[in-house]
Tab-separated table of C-alpha atoms in Angstrom:
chain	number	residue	atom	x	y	z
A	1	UNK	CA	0.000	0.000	0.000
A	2	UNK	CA	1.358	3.279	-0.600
A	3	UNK	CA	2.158	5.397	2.272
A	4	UNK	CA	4.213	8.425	1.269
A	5	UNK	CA	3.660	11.823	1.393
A	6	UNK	CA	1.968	14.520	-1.588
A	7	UNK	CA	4.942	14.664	-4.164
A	8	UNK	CA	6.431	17.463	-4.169
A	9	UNK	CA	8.527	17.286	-7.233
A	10	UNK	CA	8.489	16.122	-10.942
A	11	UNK	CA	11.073	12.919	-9.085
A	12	UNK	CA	7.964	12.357	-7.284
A	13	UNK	CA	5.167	12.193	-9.899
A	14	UNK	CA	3.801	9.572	-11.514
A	15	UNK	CA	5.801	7.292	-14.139
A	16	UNK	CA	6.295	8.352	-17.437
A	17	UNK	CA	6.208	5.155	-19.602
A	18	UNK	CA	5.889	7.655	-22.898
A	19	UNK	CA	9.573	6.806	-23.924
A	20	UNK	CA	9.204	3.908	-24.486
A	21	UNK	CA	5.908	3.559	-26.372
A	22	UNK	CA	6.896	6.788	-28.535
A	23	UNK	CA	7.578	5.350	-31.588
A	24	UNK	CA	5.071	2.619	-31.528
A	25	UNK	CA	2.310	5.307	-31.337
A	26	UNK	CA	4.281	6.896	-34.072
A	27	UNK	CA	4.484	4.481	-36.580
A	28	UNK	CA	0.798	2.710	-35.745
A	29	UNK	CA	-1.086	5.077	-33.968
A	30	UNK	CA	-4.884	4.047	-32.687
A	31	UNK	CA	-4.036	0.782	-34.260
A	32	UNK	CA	-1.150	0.045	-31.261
A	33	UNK	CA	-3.768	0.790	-28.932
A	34	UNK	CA	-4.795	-2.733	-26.544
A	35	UNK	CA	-2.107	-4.342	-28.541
A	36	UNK	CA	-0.413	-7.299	-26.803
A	37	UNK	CA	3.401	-3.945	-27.187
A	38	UNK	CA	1.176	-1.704	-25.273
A	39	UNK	CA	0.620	-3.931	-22.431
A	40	UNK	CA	2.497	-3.364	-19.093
A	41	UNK	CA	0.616	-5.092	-16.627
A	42	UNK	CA	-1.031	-8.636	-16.300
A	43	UNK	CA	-2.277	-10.463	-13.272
A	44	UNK	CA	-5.245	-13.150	-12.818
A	45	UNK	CA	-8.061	-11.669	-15.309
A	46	UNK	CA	-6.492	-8.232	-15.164
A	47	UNK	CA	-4.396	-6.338	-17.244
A	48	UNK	CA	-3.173	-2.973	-18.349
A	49	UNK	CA	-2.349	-1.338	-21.011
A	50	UNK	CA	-0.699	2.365	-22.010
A	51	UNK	CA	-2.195	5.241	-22.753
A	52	UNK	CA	-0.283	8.502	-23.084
A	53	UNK	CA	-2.385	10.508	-20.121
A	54	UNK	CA	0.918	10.880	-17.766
A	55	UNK	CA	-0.059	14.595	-18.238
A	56	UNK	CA	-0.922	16.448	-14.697
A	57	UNK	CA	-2.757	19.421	-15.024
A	58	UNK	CA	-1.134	21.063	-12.169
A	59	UNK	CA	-3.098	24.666	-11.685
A	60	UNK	CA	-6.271	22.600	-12.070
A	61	UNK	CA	-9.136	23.584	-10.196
A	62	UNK	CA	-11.571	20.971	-10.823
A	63	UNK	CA	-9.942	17.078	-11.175
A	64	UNK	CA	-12.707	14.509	-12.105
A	65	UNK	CA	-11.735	11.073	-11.436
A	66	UNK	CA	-13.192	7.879	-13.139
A	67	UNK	CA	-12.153	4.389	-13.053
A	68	UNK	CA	-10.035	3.850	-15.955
A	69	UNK	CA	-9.980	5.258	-19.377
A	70	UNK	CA	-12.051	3.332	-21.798
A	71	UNK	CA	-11.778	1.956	-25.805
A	72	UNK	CA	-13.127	4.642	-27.237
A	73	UNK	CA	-10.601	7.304	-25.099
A	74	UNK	CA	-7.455	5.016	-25.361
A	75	UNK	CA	-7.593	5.450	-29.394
A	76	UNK	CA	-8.360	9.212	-29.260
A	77	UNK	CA	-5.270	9.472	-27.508
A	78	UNK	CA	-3.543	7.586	-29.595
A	79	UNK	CA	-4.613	9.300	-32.892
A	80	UNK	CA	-4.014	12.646	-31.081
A	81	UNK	CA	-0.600	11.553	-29.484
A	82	UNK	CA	0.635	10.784	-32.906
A	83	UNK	CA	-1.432	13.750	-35.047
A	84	UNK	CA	0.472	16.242	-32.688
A	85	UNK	CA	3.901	13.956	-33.023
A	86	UNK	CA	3.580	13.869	-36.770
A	87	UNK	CA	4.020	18.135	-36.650
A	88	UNK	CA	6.573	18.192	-34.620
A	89	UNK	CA	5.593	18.993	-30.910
A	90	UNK	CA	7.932	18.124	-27.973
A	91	UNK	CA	6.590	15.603	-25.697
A	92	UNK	CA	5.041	17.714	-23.074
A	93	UNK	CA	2.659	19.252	-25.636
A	94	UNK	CA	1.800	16.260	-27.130
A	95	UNK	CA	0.746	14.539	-23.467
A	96	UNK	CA	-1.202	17.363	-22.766
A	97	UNK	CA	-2.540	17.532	-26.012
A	98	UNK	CA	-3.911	14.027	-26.231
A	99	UNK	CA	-5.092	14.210	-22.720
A	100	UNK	CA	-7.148	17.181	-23.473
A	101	UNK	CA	-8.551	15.584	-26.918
A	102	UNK	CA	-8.997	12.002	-25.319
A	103	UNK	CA	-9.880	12.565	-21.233
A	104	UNK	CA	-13.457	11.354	-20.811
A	105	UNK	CA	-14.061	11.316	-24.625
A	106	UNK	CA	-15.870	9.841	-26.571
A	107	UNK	CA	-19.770	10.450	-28.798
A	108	UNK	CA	-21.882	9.674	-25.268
A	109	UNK	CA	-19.532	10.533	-22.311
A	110	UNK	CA	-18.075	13.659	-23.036
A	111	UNK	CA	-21.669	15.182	-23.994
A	112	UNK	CA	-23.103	13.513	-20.839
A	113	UNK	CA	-20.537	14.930	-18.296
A	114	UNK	CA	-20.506	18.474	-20.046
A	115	UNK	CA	-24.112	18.568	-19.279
A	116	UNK	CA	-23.820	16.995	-15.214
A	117	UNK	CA	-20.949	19.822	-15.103
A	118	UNK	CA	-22.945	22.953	-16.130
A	119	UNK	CA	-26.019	21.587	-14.776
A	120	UNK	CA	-24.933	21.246	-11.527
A	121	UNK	CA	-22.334	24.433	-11.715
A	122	UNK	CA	-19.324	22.511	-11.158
A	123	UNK	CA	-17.619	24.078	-14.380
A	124	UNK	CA	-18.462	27.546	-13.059
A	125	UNK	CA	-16.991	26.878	-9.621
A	126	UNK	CA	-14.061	26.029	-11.345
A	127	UNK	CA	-13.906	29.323	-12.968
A	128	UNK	CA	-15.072	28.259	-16.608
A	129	UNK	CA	-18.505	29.753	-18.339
A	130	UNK	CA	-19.238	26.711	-19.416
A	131	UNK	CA	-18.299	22.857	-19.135
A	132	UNK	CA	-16.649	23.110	-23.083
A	133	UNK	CA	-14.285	25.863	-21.912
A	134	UNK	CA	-12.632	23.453	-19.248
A	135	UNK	CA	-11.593	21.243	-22.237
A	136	UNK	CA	-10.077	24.723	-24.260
A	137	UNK	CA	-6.464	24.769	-25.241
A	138	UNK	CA	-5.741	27.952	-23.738
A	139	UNK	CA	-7.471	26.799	-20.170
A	140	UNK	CA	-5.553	25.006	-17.546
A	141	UNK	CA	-8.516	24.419	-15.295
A	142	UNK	CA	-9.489	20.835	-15.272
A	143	UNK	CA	-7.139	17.651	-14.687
A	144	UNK	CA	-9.223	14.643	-15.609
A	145	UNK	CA	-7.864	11.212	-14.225
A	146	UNK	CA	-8.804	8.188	-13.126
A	147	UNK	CA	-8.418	5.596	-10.381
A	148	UNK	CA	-6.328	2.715	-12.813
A	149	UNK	CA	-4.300	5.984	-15.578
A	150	UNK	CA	-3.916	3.337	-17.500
A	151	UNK	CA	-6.438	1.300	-19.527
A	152	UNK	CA	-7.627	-1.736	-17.490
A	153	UNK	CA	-9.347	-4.470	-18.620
A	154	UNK	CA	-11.141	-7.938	-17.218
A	155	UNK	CA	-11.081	-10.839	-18.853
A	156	UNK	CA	-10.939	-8.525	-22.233
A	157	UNK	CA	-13.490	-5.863	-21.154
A	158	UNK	CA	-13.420	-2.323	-19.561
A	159	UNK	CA	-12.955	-2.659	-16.069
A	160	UNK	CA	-15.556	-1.620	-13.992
A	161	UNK	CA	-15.571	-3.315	-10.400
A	162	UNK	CA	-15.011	-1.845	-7.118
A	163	UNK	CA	-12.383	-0.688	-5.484
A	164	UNK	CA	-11.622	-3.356	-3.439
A	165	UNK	CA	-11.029	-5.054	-6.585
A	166	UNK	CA	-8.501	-2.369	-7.370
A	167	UNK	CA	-6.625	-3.388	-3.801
A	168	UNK	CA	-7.037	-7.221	-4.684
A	169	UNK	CA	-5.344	-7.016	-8.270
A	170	UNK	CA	-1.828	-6.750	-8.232
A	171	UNK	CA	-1.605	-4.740	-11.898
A	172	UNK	CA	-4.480	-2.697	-10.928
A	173	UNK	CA	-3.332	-1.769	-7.465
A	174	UNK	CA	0.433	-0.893	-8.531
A	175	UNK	CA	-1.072	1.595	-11.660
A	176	UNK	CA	-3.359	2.995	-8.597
A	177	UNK	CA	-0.150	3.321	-6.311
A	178	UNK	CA	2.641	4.476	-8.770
A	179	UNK	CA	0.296	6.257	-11.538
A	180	UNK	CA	-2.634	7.660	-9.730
A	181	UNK	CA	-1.526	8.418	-5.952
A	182	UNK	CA	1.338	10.460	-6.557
A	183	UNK	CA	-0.043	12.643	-9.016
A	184	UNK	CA	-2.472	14.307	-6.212
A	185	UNK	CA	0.366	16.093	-4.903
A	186	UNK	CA	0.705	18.410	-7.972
A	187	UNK	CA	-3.027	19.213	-7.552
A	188	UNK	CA	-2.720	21.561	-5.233
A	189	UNK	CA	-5.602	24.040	-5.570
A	190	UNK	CA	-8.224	21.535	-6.918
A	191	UNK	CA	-11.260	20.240	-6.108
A	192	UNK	CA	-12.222	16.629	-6.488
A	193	UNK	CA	-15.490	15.123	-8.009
A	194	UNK	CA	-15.600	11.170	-8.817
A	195	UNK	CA	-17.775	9.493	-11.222
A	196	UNK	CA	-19.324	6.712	-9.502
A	197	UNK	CA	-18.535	4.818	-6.023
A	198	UNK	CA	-15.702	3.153	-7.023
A	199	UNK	CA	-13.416	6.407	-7.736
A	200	UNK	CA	-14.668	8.033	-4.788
A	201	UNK	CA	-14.022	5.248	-2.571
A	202	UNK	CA	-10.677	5.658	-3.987
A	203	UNK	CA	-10.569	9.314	-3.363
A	204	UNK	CA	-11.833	9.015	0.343
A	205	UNK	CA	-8.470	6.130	0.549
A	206	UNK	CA	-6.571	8.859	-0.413
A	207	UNK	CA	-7.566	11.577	2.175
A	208	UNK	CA	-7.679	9.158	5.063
A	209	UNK	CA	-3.659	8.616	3.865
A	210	UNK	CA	-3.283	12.288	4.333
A	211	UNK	CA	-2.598	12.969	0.431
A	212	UNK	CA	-5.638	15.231	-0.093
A	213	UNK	CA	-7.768	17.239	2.313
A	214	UNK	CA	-11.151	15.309	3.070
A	215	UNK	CA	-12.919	18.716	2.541
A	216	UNK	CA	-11.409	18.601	-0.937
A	217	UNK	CA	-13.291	15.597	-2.487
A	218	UNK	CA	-16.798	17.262	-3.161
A	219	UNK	CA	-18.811	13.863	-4.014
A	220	UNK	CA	-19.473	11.586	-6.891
A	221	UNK	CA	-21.811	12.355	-10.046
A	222	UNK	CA	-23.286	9.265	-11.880
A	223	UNK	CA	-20.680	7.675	-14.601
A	224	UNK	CA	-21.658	9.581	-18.059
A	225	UNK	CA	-21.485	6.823	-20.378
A	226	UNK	CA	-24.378	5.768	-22.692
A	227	UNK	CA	-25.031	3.309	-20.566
A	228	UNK	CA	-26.066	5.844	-17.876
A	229	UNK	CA	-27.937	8.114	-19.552
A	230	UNK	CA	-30.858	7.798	-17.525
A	231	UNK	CA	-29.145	8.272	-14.720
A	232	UNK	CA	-27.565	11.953	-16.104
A	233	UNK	CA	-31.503	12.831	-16.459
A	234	UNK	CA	-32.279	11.583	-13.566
A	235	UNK	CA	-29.661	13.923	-11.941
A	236	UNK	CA	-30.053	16.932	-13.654
């Protein structure tokens, strides 16, 4: 279990596996996405696989924290990663770049959470008009992560259990303790909001380890896939 302190430095943060996948994503792009090179973690039904969101939005105000990036966001990131590789960009513009394009993306869930964050004025406490602005270039407001970074999958689907499933699986539970816990500590002025039970059990594990202030973690909205659109009515 991890134990340590906030990081306080870029020694401190979370890995950054983009070296060595650089060229893959280069050369293949979306198509080296859940490929048997992209995978760094197996264990029991479990495994994980890259995706290029080691990206911490540092001055965020508002982090949003699911349970692990999906399909349909692991290829955006992809195309993206190699799109913005292809003109030229160093490497911390591309990570931030295909974080932006890719974080919670996707034809259903992006719509779906731009509508629970205006409609319940989470985008407007952090400081944006309106949920689309938080995903701008130019803004540096939101840092959207999840409990696993990296994409994790269960006997070949989407992960989706609890979080004492995360704690149980030894490839889940090491992306949760090297690629999600030390990343808080760079988050310094944000607020928290999880999507669904499992990330804010997760969150609450983190401020009872003293790595975020409990006043700091605001709740949990419903998970805005298209599976859940009923409950994003519902909620609104």
């Amino acid at each position: 279990m991890y134990t340590g302190t906030a990081a306080t430095d870029s020694s401190a943060g979370p890995r950054r596996l983009f070296a060595r996948f650089r060229d893959l994503i280069r050369e293949r792009g979306a198509e080296a996405a859940l490929s048997p090179e992209t995978r760094i973690a197996a264990s029991g039904v479990h495994e994980v696989f890259y995706i290029p969101f080691e990206h911490v939005e540092a001055g965020a105000r508002l982090a949003i924290v699911g349970i692990t990036p999906g399909p349909n966001q692991v290829a955006l990131a992809y195309g993206e990663a190699r799109e913005m590789m292809a003109r030229g960009l160093p490497e911390a513009e591309v990570l931030r770049g295909a974080k932006l394009a890719a974080g919670f993306g996707g034809p259903a869930m992006r719509p779906n959470l731009l509508r629970l964050l205006d409609g319940t004025g989470l985008a407007a406490l952090a400081g944006a008009g309106r949920a689309d602005d938080l995903w701008a270039a130019g803004e540096r407001l939101l840092h959207a992560t999840s409990v696993v970074p990296h994409a994790a999958l269960r006997a070949g689907k989407p992960f989706a259990g609890s979080f004492a499933d995360v704690l149980t699986s030894p490839s889940l539970r090491e992306s949760f303790e090297r690629d999600f816990l030390p990343s808080l500590g760079f988050l310094a002025d944000a607020l928290f909001v999880a999507l669904g039970p499992t990330p804010l059990a997760a969150l609450d594990h983190a401020a009872r380890a003293g790595l975020i202030a409990p006043e700091r973690v605001l709740g949990a909205l419903p998970h805005p896939s298209s599976q859940s659109g009923s409950q994003v009515d519902v909620y609104c």
